[in-house]
Coordinates of C-alpha atoms in Angstrom, one line a residue:
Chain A
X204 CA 0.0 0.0 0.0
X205 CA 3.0 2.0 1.1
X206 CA 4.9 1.4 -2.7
X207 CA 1.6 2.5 -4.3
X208 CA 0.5 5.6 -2.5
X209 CA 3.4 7.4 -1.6
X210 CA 4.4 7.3 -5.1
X211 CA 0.9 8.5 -6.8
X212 CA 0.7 11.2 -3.9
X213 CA 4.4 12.3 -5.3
X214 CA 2.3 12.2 -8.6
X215 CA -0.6 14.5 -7.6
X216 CA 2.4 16.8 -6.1
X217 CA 4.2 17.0 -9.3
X218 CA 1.2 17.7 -11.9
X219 CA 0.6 20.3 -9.2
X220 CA 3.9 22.0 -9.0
X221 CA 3.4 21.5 -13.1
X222 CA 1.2 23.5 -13.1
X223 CA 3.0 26.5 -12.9
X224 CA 5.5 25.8 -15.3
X225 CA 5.4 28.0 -18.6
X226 CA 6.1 26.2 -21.8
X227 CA 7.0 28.3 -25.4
X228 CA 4.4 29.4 -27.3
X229 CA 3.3 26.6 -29.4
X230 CA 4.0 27.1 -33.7
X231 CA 4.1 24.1 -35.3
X232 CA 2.0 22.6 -37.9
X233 CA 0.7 24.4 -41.7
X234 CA 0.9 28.0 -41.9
X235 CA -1.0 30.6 -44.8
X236 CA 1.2 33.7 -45.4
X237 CA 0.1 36.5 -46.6
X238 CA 3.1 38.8 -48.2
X239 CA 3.1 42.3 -48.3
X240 CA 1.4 42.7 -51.9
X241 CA 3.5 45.5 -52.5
X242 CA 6.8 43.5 -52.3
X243 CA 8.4 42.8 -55.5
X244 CA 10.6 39.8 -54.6
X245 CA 11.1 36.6 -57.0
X246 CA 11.9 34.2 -54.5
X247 CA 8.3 34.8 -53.3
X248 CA 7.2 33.2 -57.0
X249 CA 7.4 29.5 -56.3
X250 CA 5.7 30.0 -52.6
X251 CA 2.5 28.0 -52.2
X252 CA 0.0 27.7 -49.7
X253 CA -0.2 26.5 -46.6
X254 CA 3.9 28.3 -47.5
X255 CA 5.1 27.5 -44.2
X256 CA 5.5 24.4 -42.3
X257 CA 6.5 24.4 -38.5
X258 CA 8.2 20.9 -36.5
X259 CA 8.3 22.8 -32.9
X260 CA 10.2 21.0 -30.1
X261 CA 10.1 23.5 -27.2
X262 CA 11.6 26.4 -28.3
X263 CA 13.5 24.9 -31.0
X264 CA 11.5 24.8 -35.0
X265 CA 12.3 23.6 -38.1
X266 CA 10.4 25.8 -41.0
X267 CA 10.1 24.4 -44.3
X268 CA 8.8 26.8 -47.2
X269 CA 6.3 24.9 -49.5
X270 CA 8.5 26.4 -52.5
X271 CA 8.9 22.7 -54.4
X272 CA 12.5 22.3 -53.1
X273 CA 11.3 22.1 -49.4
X274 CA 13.3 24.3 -48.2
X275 CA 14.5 24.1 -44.7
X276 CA 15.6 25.7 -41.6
X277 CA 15.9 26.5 -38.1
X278 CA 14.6 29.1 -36.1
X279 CA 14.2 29.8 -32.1
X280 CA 11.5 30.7 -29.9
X281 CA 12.6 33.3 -27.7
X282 CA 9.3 34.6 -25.4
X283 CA 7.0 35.7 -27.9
X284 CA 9.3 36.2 -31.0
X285 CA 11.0 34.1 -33.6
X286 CA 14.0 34.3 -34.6
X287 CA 15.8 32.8 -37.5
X288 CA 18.7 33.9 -40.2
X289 CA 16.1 35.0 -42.9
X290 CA 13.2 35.6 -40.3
X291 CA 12.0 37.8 -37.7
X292 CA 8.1 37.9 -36.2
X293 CA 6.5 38.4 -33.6
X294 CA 4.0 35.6 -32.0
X295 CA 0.3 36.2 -31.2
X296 CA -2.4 34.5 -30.1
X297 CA -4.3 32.1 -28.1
X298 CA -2.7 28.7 -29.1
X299 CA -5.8 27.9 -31.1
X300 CA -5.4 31.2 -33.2
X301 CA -2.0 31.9 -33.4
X302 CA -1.0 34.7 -35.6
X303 CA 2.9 34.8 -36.7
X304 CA 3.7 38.6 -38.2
X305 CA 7.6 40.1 -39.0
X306 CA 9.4 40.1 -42.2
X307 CA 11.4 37.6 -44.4
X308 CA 15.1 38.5 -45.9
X309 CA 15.2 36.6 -48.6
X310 CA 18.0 36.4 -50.8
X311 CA 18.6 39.3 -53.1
X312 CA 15.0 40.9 -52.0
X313 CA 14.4 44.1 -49.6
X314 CA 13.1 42.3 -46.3
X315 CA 9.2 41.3 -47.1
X316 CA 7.0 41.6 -44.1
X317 CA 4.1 39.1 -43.6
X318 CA 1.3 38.1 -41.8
X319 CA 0.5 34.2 -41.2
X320 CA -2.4 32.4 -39.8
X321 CA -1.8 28.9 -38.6
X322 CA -4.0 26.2 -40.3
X323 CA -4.2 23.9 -37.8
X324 CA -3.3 23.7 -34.0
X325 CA -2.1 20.0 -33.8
X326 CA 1.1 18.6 -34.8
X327 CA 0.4 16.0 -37.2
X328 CA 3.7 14.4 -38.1
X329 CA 7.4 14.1 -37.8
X330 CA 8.1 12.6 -41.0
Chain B
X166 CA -2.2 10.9 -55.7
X167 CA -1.7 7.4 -55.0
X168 CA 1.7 6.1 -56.9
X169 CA 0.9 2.4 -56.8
X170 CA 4.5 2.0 -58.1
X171 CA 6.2 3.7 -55.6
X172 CA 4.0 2.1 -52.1
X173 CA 4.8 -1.2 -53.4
X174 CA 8.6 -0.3 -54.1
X175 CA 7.8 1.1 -50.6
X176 CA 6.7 -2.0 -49.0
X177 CA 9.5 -4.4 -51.2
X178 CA 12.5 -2.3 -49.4
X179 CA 11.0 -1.9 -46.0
X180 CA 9.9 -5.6 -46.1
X181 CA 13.3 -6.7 -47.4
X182 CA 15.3 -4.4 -44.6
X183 CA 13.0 -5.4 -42.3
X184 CA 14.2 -9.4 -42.6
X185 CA 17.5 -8.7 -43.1
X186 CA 18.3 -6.6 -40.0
X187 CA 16.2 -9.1 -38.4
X188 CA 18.4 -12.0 -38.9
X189 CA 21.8 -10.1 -38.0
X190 CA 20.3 -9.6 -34.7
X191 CA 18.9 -13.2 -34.4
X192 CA 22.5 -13.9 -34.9
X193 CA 23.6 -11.4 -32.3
X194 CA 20.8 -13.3 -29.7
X195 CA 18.4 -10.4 -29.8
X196 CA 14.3 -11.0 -30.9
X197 CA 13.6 -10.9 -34.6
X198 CA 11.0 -7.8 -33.5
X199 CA 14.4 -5.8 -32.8
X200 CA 16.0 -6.0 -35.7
X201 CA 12.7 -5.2 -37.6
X202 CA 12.1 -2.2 -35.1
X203 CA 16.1 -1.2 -36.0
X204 CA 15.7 -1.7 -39.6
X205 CA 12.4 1.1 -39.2
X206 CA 14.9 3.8 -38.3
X207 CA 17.7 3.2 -40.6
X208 CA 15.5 3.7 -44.0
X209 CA 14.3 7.1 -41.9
X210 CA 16.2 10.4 -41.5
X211 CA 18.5 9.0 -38.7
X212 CA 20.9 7.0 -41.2
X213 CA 19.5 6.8 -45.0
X214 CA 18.1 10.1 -44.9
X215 CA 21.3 11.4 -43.1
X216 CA 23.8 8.9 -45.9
X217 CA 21.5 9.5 -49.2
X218 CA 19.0 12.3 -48.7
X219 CA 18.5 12.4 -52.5
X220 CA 17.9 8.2 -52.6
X221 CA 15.7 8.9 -49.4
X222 CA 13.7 11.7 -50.5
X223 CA 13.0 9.6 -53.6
X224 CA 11.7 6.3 -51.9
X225 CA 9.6 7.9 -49.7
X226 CA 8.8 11.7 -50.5
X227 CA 6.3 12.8 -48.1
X228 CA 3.5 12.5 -49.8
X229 CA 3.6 9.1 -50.2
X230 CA 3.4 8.8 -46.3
X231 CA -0.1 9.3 -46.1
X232 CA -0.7 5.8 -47.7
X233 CA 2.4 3.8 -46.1
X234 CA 0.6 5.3 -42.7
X235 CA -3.0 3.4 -43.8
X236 CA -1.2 0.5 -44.6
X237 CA 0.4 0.5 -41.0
X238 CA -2.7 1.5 -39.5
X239 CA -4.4 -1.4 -40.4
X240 CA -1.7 -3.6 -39.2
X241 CA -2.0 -1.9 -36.2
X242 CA -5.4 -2.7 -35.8
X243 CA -5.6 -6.6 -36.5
X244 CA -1.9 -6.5 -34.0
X245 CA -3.5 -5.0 -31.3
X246 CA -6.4 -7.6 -31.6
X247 CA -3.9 -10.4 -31.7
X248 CA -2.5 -8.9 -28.1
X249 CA -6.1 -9.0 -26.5
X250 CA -6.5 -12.1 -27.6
X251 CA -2.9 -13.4 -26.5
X252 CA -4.1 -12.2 -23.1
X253 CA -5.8 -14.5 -20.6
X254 CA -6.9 -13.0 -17.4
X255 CA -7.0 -16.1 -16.0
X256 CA -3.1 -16.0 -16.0
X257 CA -3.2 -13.5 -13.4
X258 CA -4.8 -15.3 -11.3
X259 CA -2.3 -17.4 -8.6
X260 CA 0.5 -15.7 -8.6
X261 CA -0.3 -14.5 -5.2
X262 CA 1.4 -11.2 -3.6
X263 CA 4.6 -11.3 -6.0
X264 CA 2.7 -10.4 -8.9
X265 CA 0.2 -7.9 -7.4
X266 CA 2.8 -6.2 -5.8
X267 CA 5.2 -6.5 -8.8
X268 CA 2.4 -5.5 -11.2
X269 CA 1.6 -2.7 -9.5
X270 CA 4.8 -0.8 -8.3
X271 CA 6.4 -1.3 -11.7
X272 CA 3.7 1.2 -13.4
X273 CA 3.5 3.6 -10.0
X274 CA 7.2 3.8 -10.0
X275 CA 8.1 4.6 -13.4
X276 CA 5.2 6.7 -13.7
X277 CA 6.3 8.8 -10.6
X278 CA 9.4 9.2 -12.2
X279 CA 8.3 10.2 -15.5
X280 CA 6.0 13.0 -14.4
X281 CA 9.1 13.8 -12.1
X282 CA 10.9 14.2 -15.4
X283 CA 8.1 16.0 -17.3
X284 CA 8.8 19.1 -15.0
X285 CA 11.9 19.4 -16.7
X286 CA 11.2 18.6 -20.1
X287 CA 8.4 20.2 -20.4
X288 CA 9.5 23.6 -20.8
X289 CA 12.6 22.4 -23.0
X290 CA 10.8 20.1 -25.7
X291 CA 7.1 21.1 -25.4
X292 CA 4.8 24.1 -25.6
X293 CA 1.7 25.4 -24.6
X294 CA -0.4 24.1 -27.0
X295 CA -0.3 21.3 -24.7
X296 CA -1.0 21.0 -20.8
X297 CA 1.6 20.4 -18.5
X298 CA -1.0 17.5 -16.9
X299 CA -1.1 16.0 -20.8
X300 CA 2.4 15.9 -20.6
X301 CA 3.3 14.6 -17.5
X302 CA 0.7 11.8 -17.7
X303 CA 1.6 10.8 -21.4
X304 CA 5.5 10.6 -20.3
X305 CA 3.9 8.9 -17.1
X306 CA 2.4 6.4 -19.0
X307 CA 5.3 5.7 -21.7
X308 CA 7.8 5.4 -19.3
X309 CA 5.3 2.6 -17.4
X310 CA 4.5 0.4 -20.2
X311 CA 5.9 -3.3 -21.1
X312 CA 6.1 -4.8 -24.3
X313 CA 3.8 -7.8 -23.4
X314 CA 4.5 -9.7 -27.1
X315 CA 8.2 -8.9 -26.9
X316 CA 8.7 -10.1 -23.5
X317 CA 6.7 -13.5 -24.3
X318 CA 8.4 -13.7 -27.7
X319 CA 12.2 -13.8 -25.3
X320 CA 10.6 -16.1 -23.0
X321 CA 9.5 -18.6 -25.6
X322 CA 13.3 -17.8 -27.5
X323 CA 15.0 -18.5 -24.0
X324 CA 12.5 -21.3 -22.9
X325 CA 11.4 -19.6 -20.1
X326 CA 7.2 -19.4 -20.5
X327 CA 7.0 -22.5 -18.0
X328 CA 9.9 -20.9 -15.2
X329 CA 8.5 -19.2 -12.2
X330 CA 10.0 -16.1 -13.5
X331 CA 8.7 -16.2 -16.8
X332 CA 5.1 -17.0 -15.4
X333 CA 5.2 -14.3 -13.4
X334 CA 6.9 -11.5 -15.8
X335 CA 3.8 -12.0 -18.4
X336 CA 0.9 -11.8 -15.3
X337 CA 2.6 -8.3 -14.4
X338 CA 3.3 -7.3 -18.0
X339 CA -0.5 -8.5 -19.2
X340 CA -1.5 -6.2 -15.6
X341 CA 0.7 -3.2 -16.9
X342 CA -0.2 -3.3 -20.3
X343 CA -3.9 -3.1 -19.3
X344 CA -3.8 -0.3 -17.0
X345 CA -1.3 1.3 -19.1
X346 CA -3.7 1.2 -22.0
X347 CA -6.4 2.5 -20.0
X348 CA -4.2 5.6 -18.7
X349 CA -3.5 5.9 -22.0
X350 CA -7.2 6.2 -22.9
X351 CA -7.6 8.9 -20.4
X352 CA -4.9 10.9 -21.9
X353 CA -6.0 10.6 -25.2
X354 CA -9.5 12.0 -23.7
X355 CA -8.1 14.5 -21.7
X356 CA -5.8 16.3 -24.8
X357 CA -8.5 15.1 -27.7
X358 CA -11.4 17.2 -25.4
X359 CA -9.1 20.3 -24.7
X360 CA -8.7 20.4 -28.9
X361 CA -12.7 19.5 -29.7
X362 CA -15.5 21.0 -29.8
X363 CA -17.3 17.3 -28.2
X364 CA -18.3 17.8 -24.4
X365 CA -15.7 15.1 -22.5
X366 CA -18.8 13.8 -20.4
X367 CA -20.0 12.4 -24.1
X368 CA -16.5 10.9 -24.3
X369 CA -16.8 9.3 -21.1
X370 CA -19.9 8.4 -21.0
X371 CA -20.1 6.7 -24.2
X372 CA -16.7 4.7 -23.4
X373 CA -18.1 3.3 -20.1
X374 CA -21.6 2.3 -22.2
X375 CA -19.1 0.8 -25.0
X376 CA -17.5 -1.3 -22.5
X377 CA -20.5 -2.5 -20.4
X378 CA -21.5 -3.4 -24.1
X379 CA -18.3 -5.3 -25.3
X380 CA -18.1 -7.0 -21.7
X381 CA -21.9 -8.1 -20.8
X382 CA -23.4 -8.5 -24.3
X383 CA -20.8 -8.7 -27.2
X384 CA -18.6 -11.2 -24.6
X385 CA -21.4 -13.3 -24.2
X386 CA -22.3 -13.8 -28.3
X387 CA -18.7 -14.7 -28.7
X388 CA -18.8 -18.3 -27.9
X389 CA -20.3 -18.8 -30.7
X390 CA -17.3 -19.0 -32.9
X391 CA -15.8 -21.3 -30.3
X392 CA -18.7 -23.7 -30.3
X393 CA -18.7 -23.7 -34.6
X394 CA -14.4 -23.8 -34.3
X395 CA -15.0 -27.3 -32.6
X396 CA -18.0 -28.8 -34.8
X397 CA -15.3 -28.1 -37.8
X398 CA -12.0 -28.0 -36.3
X399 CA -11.7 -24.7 -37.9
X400 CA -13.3 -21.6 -39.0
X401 CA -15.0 -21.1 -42.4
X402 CA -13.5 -18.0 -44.2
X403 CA -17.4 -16.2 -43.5
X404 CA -16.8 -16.2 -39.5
X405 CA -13.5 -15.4 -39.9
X406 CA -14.4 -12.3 -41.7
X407 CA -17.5 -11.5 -39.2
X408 CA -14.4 -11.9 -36.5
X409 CA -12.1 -9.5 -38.6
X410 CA -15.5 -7.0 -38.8
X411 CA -16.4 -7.5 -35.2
X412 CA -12.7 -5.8 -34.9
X413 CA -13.2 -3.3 -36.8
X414 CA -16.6 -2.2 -35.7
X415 CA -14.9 -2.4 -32.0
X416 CA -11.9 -0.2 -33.3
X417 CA -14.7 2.9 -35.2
X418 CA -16.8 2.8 -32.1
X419 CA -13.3 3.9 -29.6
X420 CA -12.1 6.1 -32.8
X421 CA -15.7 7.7 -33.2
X422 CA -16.1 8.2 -29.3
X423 CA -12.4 10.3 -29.3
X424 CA -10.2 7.5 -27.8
X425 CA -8.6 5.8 -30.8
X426 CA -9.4 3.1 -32.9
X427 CA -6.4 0.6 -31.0
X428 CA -8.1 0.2 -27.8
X429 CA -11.7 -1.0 -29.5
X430 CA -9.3 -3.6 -31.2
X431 CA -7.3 -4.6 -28.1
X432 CA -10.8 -4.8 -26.2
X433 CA -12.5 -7.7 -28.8
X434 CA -9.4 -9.6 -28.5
X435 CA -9.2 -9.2 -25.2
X436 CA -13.1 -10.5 -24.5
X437 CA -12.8 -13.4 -27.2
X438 CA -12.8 -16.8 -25.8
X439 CA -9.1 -17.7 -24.3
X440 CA -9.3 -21.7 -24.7
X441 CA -5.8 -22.7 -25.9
X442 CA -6.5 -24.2 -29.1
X443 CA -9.5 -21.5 -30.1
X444 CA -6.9 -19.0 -29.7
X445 CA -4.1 -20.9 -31.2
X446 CA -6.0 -21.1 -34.5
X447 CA -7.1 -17.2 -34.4
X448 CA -3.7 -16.3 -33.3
X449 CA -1.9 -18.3 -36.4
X450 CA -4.8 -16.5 -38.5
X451 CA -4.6 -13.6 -37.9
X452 CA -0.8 -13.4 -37.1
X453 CA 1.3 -14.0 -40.0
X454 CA 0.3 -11.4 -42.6
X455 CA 0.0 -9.0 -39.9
X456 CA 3.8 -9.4 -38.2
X457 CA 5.7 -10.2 -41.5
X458 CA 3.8 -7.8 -44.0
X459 CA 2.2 -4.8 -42.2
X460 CA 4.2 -4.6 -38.7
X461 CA 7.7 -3.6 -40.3
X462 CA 5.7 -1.2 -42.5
X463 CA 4.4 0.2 -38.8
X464 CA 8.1 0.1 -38.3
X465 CA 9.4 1.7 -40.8
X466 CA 6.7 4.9 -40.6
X467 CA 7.7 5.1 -36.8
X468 CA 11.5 5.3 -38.3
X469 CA 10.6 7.6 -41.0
X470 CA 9.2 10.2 -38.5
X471 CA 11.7 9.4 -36.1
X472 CA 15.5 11.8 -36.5
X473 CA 17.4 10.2 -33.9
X474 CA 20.8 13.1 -33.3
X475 CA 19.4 15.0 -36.4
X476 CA 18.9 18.7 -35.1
X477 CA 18.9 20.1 -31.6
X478 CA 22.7 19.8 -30.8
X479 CA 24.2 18.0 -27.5
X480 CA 21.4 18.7 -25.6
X481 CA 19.3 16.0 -27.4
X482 CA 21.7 13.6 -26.3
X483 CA 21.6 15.0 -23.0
X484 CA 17.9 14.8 -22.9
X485 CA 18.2 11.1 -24.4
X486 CA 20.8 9.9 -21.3
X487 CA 18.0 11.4 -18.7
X488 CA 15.2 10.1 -20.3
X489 CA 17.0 6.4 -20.9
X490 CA 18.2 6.3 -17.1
X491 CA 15.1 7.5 -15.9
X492 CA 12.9 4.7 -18.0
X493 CA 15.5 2.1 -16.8
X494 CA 15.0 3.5 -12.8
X495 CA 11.4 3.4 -12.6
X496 CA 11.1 -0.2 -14.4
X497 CA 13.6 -1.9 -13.8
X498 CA 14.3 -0.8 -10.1
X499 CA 11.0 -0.8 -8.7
X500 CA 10.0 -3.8 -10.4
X501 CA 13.0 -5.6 -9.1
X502 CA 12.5 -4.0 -5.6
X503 CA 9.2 -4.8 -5.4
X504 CA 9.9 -8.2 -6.5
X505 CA 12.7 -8.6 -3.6
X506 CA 10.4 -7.2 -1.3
X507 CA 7.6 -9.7 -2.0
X508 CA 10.0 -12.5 -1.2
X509 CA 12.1 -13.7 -4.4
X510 CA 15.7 -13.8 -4.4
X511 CA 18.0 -10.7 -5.8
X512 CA 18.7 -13.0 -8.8
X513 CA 15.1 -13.6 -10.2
X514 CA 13.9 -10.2 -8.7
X515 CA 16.8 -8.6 -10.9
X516 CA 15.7 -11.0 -13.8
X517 CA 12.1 -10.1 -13.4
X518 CA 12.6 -6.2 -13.5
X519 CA 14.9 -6.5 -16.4
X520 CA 12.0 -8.7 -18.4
X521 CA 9.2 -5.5 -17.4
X522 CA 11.8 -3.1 -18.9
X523 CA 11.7 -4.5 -22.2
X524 CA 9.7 -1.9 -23.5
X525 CA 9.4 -3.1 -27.8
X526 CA 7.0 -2.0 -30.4
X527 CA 4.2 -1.5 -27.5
X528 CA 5.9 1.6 -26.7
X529 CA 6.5 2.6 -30.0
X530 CA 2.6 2.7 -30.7
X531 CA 2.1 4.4 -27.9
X532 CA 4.6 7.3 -28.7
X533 CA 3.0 7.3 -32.1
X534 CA -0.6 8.4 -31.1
X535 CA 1.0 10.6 -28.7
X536 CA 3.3 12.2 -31.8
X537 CA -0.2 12.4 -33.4
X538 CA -2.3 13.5 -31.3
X539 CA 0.6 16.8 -30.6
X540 CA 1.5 15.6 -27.1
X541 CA 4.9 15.0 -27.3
X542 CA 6.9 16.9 -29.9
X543 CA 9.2 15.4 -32.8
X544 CA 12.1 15.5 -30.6
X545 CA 10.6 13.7 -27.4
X546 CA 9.5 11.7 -29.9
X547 CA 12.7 11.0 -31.2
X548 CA 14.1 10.4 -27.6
X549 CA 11.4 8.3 -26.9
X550 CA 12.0 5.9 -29.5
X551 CA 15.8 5.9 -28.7
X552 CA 14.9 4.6 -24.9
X553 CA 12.5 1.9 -26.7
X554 CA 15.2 0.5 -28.7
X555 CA 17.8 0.8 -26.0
X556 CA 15.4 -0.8 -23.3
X557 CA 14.6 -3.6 -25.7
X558 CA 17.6 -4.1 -26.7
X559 CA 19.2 -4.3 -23.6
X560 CA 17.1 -6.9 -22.1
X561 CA 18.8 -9.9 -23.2
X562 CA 22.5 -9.6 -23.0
X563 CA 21.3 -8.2 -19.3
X564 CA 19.0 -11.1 -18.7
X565 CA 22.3 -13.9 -19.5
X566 CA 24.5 -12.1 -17.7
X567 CA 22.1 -12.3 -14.5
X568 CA 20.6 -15.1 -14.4
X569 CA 22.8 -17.4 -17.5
X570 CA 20.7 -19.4 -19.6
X571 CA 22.0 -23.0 -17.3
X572 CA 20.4 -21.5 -14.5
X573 CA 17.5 -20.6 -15.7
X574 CA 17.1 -24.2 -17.1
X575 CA 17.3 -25.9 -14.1
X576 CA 14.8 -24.0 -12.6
X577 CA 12.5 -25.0 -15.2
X578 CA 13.6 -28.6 -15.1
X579 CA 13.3 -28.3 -11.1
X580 CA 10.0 -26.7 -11.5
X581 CA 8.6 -29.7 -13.8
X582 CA 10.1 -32.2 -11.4
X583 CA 8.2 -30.8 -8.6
X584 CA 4.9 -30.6 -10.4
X585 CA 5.4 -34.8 -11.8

């Protein structure tokens, strides 16, 4: 009784000191961009939607664009912002309605800011 | 679009890796189910991915996932049939106050420890699109689960189903595998309603009606095959197909009431009648197409979603170490403790918690609804799998080096002396 209850009242402990415990602000799964319509950037050509596609693992994510050649990088959660080498926005949002919205540097384009609305909350796969 | 060409190129290599990684590690003394589990994350990102990206992205492109995943799915579905049926509650029964004991500090305890560990992980591979209660149950439950066909599969390998030990290791591991299912039920309810728009009272509800249902009425009807399996000596290809959509009615019933379609599978086999040969036949059935053709294919989409040391730097490995010595803590020391405290010697109490750590492909299903239902994240994922195959695999050089295979004989032989 002893090796049974002791260890599930640890448990009830635990999910309660959990509780308190702030995780990063969730991102992952099919994103729709919208670009700034003025921006006239050819790397922004081959983009279709959903154009983004976040992996999150805490505050780590891997973004691929949707541009044919799957194009993939990393990027870092850092409180509400996201930071990678060719991306900066800012996160908004309940995590059901999560709004991404900064810029992109592409290569050999003026920075092209953009707003993105996340498709769909759950992350589906690894693969 | 499906590519017929490509899913049965698909299924040729994965089926093909699959046997041939599985008989190097029959060679090396390990269970053919390793190998095939190994050979799942080699044709993934972790090593052909990583070695040929270009030959990898060709064999299987994303998009071709979607079907590989149906195909595994439905393996999935007849496996987790052939596991309720494999289990007889009637083999918990006798094993007095080792097993109960056993049983039930060998979920508690790794449990404990994995919610312990959830307060760290949480805020390092998660997010708050999920709860830290989700979390810390989920890795709860993961970190408490056996691989009941695995461990029965080394016990027949090492002639050890008729030992005291053996007995004993598949009462606790059928006992942890059903409470660990049923956790995992809760879990799937819990994080499913959070997401839905479905009231959980309808969720739990309807699963206690389903299961007064599958136990007092559907339990009852099933006889019936038994009675026509001895008239005939076998089934007719009709009743074998009513069984096969008595499955899958049970499996769209847990699916439709927002657990998932594995339990309702697991539950018919689990109600069928256990008489040796009734299940005997059913088992040869129903098991040979599923765990040479569509198991490795469950395999291989667990490896291809899985990127063991691809991204994340040192402190996945770090994360890995935890997470390994933590799993191995919670199952292997408190099963072995509780055993030792129930009254067996260190030797078969050490045996015995090194048997419930062998974690196998039941843990990989597991991590997989929890990948897709967004509890755990690719990573943890990742690291979860890693402490699968590292339990697994562990399990019987660990197990000769305890208790060596002489030993272990003479028991038996000592064992069937006493009951002549």
């Amino acid at each position: 009784m002893l090796l049974v209850g002791v260890p599930v009242l640890c448990l009830f402990g635990i999910l309660e000191m959990g509780k308190g415990i702030a995780a990063p602000l969730s991102i992952g799964g099919e994103w729709t961009v919208q670009f700034d319509p003025a921006a006239n950037c050819a790397s922004l050509a081959p983009l279709r939607q959903p154009a983004l596609s976040i992996s999150q693992s805490g505050p780590g994510v891997l973004i691929t664009l949707n541009d044919g050649r799957s194009t993939t990088f990393p990027a870092t959660i850092t409180g509400a912002t996201l930071t990678a080498a060719s991306l900066t926005a800012s996160i908004a949002g309940k995590p059901g309605e999560r709004v991404l919205q900064g810029r992109f540097d592409f290569d050999g384009c003026a920075p092209v800011a953009f707003r993105a609305i996340r498709q769909a909350p759950a992350k589906k796969s690894g693969a | 679009m499906l590519n017929l060409f490509q899913l049965v190129l698909q299924i040729a290599v994965i089926l093909v890796a699959a046997r041939v990684v599985g008989f190097l590690f029959q060679k090396i003394n390990q269970p053919q189910v390793m190998g095939e589990m190994v050979a799942g994350i080699l044709l993934g990102p972790s090593l052909l991915g990583w070695l040929a990206p270009g030959v990898s992205a060709a064999l299987f492109p994303p998009a071709s996932l979607a079907y590989l995943n149906a195909l595994s799915q439905v393996g999935l579905v007849v496996f987790m049939f052939v596991v309720g049926l494999a289990l007889n509650p009637t083999e918990l029964h006798g094993y007095g106050h080792a097993a109960v004991l056993t049983s039930h500090v060998s979920i508690v305890a790794p449990f404990c420890l994995g919610g312990l560990t959830a307060l760290y992980l949480y805020p390092r591979l998660s997010d708050d699109g999920v709860t830290f209660t989700g979390f810390a149950l989920f890795m709860g439950a993961a970190m408490s689960i056996t691989a009941f066909p695995v461990l029965a599969r080394i016990l027949t390998e090492r002639g050890l189903v008729r030992s005291r030990m053996g007995t004993l290791a598949i009462a606790c591991a059928a006992v942890d595998d059903v409470t660990g299912w049923c956790i995992l039920a809760y879990i799937v309810v819990l994080v499913r309603v959070t997401h839905a728009s479905r009231s959980a009272w309808v969720t739990i509800a309807g699963s206690i009606v389903y299961v007064l249902v599958m136990l007092f009425v559907v339990r009852r009807l099933l006889p019936a095959f038994e009675r026509a399996f001895r008239r005939r000596g076998e089934l007719t290809d009709n009743l074998v197909a009513v069984i096969v959509v008595l499955v899958l009615v049970s499996a769209l019933a847990t699916e439709w009431l927002g657990i998932h379609l594995l339990f309702g599978a697991f539950l018919m086999g689990a109600i069928m009648p256990k008489t040796p040969d009734f299940v005997s036949y059913l088992l040869h059935k129903f098991e040979s197409v599923t765990v040479v053709l569509l198991l490795p294919l469950f395999f291989a989409f667990t490896g291809l979603r899985t990127r063991i040391g691809v991204g994340g730097g040192s402190a996945i490995w770090l994360y890995s170490a935890l997470v390994i010595a933590v799993a191995i803590t919670g199952k292997l020391g408190g099963s072995m403790f509780a055993a030792r405290l129930a009254g067996m010697p260190w030797r078969e109490a050490a045996s015995l918690g090194i048997l419930m750590n062998t974690r196998g492909l039941m843990e990989l299903v597991i991590l997989n609804i929890g990948l897709d239902i967004g509890v755990i994240s690719p990573a943890m994922f990742s690291i979860m799998v890693l402490m699968a195959l590292v339990t697994t695999f562990m399990t019987t050089p660990l197990l000769e080096w305890v208790y060596p295979a002489r030993l272990l004989k003479a028991q038996v032989v000592g064992a069937e002396k006493n009951v002549a």
